[in-house]
Short mmCIF file of C-alpha atoms in Angstrom, two decimals:
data_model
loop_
_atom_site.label_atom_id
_atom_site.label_comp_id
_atom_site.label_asym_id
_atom_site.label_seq_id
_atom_site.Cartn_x
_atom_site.Cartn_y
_atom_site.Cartn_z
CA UNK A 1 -95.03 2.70 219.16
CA UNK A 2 -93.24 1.87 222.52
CA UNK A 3 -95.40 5.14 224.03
CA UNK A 4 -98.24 4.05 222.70
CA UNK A 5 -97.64 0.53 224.30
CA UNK A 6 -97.12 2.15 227.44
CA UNK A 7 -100.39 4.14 227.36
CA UNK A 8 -102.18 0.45 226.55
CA UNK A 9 -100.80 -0.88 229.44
CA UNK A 10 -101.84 1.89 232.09
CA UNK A 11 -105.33 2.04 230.18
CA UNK A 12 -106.09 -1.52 231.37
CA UNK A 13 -104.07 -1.31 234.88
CA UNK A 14 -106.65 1.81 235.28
CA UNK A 15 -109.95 -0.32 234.67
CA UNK A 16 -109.00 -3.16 236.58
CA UNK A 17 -106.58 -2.25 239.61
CA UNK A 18 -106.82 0.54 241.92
CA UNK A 19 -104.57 3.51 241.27
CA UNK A 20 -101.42 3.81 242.85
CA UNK A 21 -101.41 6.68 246.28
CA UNK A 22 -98.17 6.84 247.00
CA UNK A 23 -95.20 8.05 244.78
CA UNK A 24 -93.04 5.11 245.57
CA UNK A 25 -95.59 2.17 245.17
CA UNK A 26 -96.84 4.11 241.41
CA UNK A 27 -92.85 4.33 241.18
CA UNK A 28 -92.50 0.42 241.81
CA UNK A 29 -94.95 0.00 239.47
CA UNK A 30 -93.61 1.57 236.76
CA UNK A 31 -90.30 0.27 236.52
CA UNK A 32 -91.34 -3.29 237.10
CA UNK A 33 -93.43 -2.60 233.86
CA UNK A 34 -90.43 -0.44 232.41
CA UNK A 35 -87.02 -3.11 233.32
CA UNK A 36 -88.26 -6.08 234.76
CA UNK A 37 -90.57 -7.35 232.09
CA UNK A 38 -90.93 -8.06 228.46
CA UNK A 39 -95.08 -6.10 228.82
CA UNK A 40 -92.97 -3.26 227.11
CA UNK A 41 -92.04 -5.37 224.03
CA UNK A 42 -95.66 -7.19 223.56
CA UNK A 43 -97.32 -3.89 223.77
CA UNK A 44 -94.98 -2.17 221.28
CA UNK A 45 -96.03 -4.75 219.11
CA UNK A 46 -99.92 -4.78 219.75
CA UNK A 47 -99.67 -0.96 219.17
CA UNK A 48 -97.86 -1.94 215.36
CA UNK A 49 -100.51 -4.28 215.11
CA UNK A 50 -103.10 -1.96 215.58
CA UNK A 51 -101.79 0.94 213.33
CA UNK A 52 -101.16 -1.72 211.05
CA UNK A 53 -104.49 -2.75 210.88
CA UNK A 54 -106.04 0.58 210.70
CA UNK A 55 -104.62 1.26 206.99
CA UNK A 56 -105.33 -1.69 205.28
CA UNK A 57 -107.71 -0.06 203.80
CA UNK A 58 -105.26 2.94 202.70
CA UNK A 59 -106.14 6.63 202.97
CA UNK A 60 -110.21 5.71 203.44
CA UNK A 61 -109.79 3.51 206.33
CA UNK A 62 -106.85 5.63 207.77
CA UNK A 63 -109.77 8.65 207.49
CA UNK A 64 -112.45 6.95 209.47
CA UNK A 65 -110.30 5.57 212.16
CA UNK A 66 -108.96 9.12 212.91
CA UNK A 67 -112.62 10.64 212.59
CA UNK A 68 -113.46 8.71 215.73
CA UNK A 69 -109.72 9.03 217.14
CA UNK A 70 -109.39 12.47 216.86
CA UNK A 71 -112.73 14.06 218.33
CA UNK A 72 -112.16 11.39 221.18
CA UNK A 73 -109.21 13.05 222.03
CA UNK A 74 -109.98 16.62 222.13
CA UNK A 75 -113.29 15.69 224.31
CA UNK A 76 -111.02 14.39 226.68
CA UNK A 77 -108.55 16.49 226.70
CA UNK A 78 -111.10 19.80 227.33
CA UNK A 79 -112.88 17.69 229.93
CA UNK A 80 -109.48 17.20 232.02
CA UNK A 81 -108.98 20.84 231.67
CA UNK A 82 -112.26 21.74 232.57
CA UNK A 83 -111.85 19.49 235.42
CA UNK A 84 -108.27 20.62 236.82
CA UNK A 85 -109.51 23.92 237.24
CA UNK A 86 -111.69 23.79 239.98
CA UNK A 87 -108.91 22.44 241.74
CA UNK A 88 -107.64 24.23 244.62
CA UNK A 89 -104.56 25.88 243.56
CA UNK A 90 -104.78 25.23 239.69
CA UNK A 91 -104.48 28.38 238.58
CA UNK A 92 -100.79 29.49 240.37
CA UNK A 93 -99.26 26.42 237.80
CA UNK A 94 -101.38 28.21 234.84
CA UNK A 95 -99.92 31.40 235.91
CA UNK A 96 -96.73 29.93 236.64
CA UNK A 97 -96.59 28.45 233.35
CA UNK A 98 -96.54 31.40 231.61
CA UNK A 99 -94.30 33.43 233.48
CA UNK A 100 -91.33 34.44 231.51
CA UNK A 101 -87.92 32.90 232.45
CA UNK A 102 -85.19 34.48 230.88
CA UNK A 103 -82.77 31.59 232.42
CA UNK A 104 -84.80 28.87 229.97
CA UNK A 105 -85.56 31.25 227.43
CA UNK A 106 -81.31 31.38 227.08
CA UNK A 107 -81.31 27.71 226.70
CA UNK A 108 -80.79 26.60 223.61
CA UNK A 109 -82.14 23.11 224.47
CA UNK A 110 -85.33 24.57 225.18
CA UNK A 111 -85.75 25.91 222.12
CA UNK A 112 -84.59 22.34 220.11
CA UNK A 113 -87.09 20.75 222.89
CA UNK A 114 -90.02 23.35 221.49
CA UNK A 115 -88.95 23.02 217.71
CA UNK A 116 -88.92 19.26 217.62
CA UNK A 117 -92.39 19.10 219.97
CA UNK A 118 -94.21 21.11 217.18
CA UNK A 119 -92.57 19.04 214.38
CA UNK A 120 -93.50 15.75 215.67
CA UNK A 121 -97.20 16.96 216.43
CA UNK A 122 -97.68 19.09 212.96
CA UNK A 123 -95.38 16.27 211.06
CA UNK A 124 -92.96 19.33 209.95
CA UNK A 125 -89.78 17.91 207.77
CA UNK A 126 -91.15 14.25 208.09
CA UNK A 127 -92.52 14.13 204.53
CA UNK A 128 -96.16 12.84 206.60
CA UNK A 129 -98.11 15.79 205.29
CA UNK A 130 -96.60 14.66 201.55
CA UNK A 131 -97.95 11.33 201.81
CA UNK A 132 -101.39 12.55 202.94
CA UNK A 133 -101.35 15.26 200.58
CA UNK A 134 -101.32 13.08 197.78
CA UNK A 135 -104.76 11.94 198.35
CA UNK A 136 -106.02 15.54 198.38
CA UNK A 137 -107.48 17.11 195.08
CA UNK A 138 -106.34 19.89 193.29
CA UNK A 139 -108.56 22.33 194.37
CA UNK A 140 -107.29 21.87 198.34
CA UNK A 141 -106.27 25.39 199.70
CA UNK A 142 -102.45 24.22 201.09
CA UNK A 143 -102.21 27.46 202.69
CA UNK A 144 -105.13 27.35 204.50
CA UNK A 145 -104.45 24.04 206.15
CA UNK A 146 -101.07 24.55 206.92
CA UNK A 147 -102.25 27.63 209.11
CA UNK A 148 -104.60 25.85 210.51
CA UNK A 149 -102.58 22.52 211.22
CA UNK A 150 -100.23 23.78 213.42
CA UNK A 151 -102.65 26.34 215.23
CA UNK A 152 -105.27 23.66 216.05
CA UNK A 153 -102.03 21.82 217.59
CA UNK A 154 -100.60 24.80 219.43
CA UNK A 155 -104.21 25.41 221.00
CA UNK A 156 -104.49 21.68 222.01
CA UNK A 157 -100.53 21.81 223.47
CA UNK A 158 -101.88 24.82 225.56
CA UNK A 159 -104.66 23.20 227.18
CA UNK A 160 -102.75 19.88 227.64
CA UNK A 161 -100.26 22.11 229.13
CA UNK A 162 -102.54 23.84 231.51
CA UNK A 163 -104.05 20.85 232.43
CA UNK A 164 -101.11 19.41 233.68
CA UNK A 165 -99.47 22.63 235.43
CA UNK A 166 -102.49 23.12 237.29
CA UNK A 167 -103.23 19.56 237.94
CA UNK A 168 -99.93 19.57 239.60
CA UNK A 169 -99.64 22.07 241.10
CA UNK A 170 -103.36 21.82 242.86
CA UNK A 171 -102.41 18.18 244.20
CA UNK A 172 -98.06 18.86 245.38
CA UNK A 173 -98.26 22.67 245.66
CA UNK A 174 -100.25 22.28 248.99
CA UNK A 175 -97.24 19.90 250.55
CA UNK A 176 -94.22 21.61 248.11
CA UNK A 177 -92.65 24.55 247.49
CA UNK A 178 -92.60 25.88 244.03
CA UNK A 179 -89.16 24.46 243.35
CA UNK A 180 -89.68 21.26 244.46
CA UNK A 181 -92.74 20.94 242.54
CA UNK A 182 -90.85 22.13 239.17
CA UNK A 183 -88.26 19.69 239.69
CA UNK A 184 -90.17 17.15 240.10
CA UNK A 185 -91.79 18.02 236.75
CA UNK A 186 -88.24 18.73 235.08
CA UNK A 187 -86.89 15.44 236.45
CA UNK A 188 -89.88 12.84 236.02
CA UNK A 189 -88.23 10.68 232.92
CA UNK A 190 -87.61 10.68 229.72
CA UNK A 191 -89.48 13.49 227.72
CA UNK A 192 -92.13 13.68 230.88
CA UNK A 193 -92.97 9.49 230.99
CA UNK A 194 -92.41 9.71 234.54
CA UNK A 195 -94.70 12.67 235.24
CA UNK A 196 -97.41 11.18 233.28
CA UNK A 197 -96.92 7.23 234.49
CA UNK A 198 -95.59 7.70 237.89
CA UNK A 199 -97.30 11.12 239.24
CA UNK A 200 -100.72 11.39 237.58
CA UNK A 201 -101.72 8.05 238.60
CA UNK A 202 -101.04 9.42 242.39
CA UNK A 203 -102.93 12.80 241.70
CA UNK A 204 -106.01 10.97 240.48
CA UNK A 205 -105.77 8.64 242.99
CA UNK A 206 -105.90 11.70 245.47
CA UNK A 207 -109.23 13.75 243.25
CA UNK A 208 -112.82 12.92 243.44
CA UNK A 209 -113.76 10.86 240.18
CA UNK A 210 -110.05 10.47 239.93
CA UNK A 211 -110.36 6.52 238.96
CA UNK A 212 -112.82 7.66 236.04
CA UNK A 213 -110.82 10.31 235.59
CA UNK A 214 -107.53 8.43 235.34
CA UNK A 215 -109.19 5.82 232.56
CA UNK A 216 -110.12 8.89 230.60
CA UNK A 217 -106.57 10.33 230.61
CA UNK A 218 -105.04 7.62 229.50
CA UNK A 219 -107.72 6.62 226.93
CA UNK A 220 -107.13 10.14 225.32
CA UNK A 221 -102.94 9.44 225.25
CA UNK A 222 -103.57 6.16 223.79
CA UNK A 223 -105.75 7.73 220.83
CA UNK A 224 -102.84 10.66 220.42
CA UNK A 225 -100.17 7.96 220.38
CA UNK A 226 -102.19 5.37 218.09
CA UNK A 227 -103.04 8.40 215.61
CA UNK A 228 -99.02 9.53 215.51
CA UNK A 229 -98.18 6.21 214.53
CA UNK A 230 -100.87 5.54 212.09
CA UNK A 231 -99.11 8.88 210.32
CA UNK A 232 -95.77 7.79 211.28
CA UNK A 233 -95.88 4.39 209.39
CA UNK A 234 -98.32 5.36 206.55
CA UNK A 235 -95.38 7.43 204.97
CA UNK A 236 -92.91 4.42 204.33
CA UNK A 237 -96.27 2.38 203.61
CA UNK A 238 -97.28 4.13 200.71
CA UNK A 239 -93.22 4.69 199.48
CA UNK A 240 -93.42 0.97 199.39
CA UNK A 241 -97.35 0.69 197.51
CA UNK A 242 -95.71 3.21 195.05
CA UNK A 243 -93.08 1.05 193.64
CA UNK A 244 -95.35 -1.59 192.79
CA UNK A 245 -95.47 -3.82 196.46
CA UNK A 246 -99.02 -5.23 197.22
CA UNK A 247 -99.84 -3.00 200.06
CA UNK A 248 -100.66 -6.34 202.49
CA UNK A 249 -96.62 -6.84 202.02
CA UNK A 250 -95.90 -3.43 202.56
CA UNK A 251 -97.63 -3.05 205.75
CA UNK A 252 -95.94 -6.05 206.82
CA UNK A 253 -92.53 -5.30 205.88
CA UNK A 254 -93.04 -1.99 207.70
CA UNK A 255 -94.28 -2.84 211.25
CA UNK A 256 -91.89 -5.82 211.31
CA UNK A 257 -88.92 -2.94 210.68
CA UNK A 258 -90.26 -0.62 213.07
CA UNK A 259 -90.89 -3.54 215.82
CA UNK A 260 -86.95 -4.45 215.15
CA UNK A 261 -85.84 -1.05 215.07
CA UNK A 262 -88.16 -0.23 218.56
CA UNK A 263 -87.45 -3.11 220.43
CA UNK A 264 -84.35 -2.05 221.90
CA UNK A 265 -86.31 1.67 222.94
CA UNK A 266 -89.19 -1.01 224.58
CA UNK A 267 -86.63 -3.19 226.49
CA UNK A 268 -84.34 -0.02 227.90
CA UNK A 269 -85.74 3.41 229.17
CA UNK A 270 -82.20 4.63 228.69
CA UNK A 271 -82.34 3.38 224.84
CA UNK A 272 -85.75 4.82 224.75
CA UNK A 273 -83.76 8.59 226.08
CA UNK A 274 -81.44 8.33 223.32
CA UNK A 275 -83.97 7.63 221.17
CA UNK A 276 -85.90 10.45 221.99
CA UNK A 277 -82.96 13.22 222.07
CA UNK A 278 -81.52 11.78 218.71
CA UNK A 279 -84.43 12.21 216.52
CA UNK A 280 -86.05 15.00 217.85
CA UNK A 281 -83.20 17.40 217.02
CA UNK A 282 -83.14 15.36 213.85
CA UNK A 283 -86.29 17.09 212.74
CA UNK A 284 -85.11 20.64 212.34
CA UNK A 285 -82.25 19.16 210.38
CA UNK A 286 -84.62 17.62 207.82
CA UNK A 287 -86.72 20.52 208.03
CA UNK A 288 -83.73 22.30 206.87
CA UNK A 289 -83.38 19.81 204.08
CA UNK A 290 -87.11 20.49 203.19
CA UNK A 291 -86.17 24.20 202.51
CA UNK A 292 -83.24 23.50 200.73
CA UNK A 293 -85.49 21.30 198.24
CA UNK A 294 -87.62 24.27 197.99
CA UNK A 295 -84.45 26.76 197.30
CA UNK A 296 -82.88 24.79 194.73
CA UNK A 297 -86.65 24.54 192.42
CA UNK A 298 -87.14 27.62 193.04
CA UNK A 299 -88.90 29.90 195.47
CA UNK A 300 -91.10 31.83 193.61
CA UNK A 301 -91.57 29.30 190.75
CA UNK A 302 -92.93 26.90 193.68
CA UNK A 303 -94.48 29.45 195.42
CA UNK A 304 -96.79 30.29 191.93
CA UNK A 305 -97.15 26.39 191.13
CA UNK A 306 -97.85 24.96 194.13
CA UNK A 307 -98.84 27.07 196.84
CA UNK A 308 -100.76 29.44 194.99
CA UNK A 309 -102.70 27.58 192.86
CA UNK A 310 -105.31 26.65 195.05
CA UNK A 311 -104.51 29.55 197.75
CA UNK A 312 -107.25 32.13 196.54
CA UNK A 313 -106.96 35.69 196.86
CA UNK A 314 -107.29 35.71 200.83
CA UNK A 315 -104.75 32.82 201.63
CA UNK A 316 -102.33 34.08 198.47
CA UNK A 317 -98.47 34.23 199.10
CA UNK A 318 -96.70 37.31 197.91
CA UNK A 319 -92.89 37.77 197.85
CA UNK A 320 -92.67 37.47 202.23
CA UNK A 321 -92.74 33.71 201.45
CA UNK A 322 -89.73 33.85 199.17
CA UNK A 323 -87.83 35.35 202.04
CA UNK A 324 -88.79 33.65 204.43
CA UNK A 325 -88.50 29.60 202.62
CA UNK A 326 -84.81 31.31 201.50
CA UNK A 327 -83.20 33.09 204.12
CA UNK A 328 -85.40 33.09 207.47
CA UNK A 329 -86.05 29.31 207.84
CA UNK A 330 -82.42 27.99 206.61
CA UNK A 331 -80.88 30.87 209.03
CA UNK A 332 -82.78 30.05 211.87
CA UNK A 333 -82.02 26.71 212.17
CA UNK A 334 -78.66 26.59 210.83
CA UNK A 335 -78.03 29.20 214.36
CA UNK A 336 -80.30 26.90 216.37
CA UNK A 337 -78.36 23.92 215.55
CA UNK A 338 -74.94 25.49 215.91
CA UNK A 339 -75.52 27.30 219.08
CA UNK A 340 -76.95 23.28 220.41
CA UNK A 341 -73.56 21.80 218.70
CA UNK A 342 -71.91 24.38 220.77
CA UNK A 343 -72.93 24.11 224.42
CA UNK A 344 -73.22 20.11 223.73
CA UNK A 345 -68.91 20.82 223.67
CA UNK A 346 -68.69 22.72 225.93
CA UNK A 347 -71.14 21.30 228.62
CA UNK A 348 -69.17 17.68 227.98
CA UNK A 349 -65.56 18.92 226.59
CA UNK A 350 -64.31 15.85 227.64
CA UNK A 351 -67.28 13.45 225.97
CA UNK A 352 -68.69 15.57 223.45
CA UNK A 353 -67.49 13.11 220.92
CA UNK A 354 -68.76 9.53 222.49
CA UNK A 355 -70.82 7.84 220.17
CA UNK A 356 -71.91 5.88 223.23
CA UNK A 357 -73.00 8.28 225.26
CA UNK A 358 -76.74 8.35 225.67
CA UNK A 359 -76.88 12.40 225.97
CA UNK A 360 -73.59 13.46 224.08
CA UNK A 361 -73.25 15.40 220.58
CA UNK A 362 -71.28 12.35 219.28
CA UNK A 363 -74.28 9.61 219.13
CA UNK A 364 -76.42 12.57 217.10
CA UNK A 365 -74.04 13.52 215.00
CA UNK A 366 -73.01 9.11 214.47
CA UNK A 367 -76.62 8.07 213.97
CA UNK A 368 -77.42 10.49 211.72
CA UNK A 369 -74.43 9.93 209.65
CA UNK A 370 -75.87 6.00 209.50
CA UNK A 371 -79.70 7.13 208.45
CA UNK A 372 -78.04 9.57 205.32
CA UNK A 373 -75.97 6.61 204.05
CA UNK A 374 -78.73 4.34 204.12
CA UNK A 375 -81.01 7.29 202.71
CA UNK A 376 -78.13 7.67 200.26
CA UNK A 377 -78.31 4.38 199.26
CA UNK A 378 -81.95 3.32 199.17
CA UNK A 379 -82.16 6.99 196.67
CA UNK A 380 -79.59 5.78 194.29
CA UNK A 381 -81.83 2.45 194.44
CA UNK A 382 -84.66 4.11 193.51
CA UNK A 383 -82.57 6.13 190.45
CA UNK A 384 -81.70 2.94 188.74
CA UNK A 385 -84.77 1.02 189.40
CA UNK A 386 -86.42 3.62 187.73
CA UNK A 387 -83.80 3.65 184.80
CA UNK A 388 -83.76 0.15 184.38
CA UNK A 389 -87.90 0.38 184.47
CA UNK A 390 -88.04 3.02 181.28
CA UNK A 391 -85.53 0.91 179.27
CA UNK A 392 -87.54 -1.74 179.58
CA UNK A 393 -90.56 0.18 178.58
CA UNK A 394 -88.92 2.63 176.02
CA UNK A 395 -90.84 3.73 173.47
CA UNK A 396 -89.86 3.65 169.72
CA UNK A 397 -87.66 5.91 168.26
CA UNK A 398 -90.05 8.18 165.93
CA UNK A 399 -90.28 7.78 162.11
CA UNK A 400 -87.46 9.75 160.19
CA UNK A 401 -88.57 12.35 158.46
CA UNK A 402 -89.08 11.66 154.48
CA UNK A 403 -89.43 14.02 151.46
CA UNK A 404 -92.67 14.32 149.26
CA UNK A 405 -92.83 15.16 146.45
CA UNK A 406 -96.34 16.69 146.09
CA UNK A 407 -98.80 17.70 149.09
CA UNK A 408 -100.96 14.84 147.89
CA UNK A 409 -98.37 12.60 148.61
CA UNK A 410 -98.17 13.96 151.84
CA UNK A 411 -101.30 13.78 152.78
CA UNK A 412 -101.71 9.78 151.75
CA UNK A 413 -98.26 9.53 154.15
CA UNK A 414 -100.20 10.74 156.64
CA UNK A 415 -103.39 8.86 156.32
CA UNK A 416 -101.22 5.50 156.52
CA UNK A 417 -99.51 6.81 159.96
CA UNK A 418 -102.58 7.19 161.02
CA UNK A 419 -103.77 3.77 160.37
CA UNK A 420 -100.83 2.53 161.80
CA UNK A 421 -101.25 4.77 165.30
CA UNK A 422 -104.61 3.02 165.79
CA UNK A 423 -107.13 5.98 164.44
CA UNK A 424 -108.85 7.52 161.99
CA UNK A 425 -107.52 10.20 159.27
CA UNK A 426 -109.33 13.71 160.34
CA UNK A 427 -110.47 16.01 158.12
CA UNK A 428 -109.06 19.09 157.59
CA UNK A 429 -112.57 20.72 159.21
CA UNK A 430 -111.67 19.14 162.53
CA UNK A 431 -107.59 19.85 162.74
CA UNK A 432 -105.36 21.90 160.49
CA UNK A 433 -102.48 20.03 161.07
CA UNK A 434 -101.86 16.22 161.76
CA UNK A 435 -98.68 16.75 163.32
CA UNK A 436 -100.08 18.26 166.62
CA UNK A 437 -102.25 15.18 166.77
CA UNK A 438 -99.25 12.82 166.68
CA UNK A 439 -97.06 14.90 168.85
CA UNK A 440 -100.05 14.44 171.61
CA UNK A 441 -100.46 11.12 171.29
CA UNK A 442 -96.68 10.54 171.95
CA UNK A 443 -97.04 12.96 174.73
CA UNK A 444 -99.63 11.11 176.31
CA UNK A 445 -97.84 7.41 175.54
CA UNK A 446 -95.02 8.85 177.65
CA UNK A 447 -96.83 10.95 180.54
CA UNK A 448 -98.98 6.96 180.93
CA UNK A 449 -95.59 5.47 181.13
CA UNK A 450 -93.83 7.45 183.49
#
């Protein structure tokens, strides 16, 4: 919400002021906008507002704000692309982009950095894909739009990230050498804010059309951010519609928890780092958690339920997907995490433990340890609310079982239960036995309850 406030704010200051041409006075700008005024905290909550406002209507109204949101976005996006490379120079930051470096590739952070980008965009361990799959119908192929979630994303990362390497690299390659121009990428802010509020403006500024250009860029990052945090809050949302809250209270009791929780992230950049490093490693731990849910039902019993029973024969998993949801995944990131853990030490032996340290293992490892109690807690909640709920609601104990003497005494027994249930006696042409009939109707008493 605070990015997407941020993106709001350089929208307008693109339509009605002249972009910044100089590094320092787009610099100036930004952190008068960033530390020296409360903008940050009024659009953080116009953005909640917004999101808020675009699910009142639930799934239907969530659908038709994204089908405009969405397409927007990707136009955009392409057209910058398209754009950037007929700049002069574009195409040594595309090539230099994908130029293997064994000295990042070795970095564990850049792997965490990669996981947790592709989590947040696909909504990976967040339970978001849950809450939307709910609204799906039975006959949705889950395999086929979890392949081509994440590659739609990947393609779209791609061309953002060509788009920005050559739009770089056309406008300070001609006046920097390579390493400059990298560091000035690697050190522009927290998770790239600076290269995309402080350096872009400049480069359009500096490009024919660039003013157009700039509104358009921003336009498309306000769209991306606004359609995240429709997703983002819609999980909670629904948690809350689910256990009976009108969903008018629910919205509200979300965005006023995520304003609280996000104003300190809107009134401090170095909050907003924290922020940033904290949960984004978070997400391959609860991705982790995801496959463990999966282990403990069952692989292959999930795998034949769930997955498959939509998948077809061209999208249907075979034993690979046991393997991998059992012992690829949970390996994987269990090594990821523990070889981050590790460096974190040694990298800060001395601070490795701070709690209060924006960048150190200790204020991961501390706020995490505050979300599971609370998730802890709200769970066990949830357990007796929905124990208390059935006792309330309980449904008779059935009728002990009593001896006849004669079938046609049984059969009058039976005509009377009927009665009693609420329906007819059938004949012996339409059921053989009476018993299955009452065992149903108990069944489906209980299923409507629960």
């Amino acid at each position: 919400a605070v990015i997407c406030g941020w993106c709001f704010y350089y929208l307008i200051l693109c339509i009605f002021w002249p972009l910044p041409t100089e590094v320092s006075e787009a610099t100036d700008v930004f952190n008068h906008f960033t530390q020296e005024s409360f903008f940050p905290l009024l659009t953080h909550g116009i953005a909640i507002v917004l999101a808020a406002f675009s699910m009142i209507g639930g799934m239907k109204s969530i659908e038709k704000v994204n089908m405009v949101l969405v397409p927007g976005l990707l136009i955009i996006i392409f057209s910058c692309f398209i754009r950037s490379l007929f700049l002069p120079g574009a195409f040594q930051g595309i090539a230099y982009m994908f130029y293997p470096d064994t000295s990042i590739l070795l970095n564990p952070i850049t792997w965490i950095e990669a996981l947790s980008q592709i989590s947040f965009d696909t909504g990976a361990g967040w339970g978001l894909l849950g809450s939307y799959a709910t609204g799906l119908s039975d006959k949705a192929n889950i395999v086929k739009m979890g392949t081509i979630t994440p590659c739609g994303n990947n393609m779209v990362s791609l061309v953002s990230g060509m788009t920005v390497f050559g739009t770089t690299f056309a406008m300070l390659g001609a006046t920097m050498p390579v390493e400059d121009v990298l560091n000035t990428m690697r050190d522009s802010g927290v998770a790239g804010t600076g290269m995309t509020f402080i350096y872009f403006p400049v480069l359009f500024s500096q490009m024919w059309g660039g003013k157009v250009i700039a509104i358009f860029f921003f336009l498309a990052l306000s769209f991306a951010a606004l359609s995240s945090l429709i997703s983002i809050s819609n999980l909670p949302t629904k948690q809350l519609v689910d256990f009976g809250f009108p969903r008018l209270l629910a919205l509200f009791l979300v965005s006023l928890v995520t304003f609280t929780v996000g104003s300190g992230s809107a009134l401090s950049v170095s909050v907003l780092s924290n922020q940033d490093a904290v949960w984004g490693s978070a997400l391959i731990l609860m991705g982790l958690f995801t496959t463990f849910i999966v282990i403990k039902y069952g692989p292959k019993r999930f795998r034949t339920q769930f997955i498959n029973a939509s998948a077809g024969i061209l999208w249907k998993q075979r034993r690979l997907y046991d393997f991998i949801m059992c012992v690829l995944v949970p390996v994987q990131a269990i090594i990821l995490l523990g070889w981050w853990m590790v460096k974190s030490i040694l990298d800060q032996p001395t601070s490795f433990w701070n709690p209060i340290k924006i960048d150190s293992l200790g204020t991961s490892l501390a706020q995490w340890s505050v979300v599971f109690t609370i998730a802890i807690g709200a769970n066990i909640f949830a357990l007796c609310f929905i124990c208390i709920k059935r006792r309330v609601t309980k449904l008779p104990d059935p009728p002990a079982a009593v001896d006849f003497d004669n079938e046609a005494d049984e059969e009058e027994s039976r005509s009377g239960e009927g009665e009693k249930m609420g329906f007819e006696h059938p004949s012996k042409d339409d059921v053989e036995d009476l018993d299955d009939i009452i065992l149903e109707q108990e069944y489906s008493s209980k299923k409507q309850m629960v």
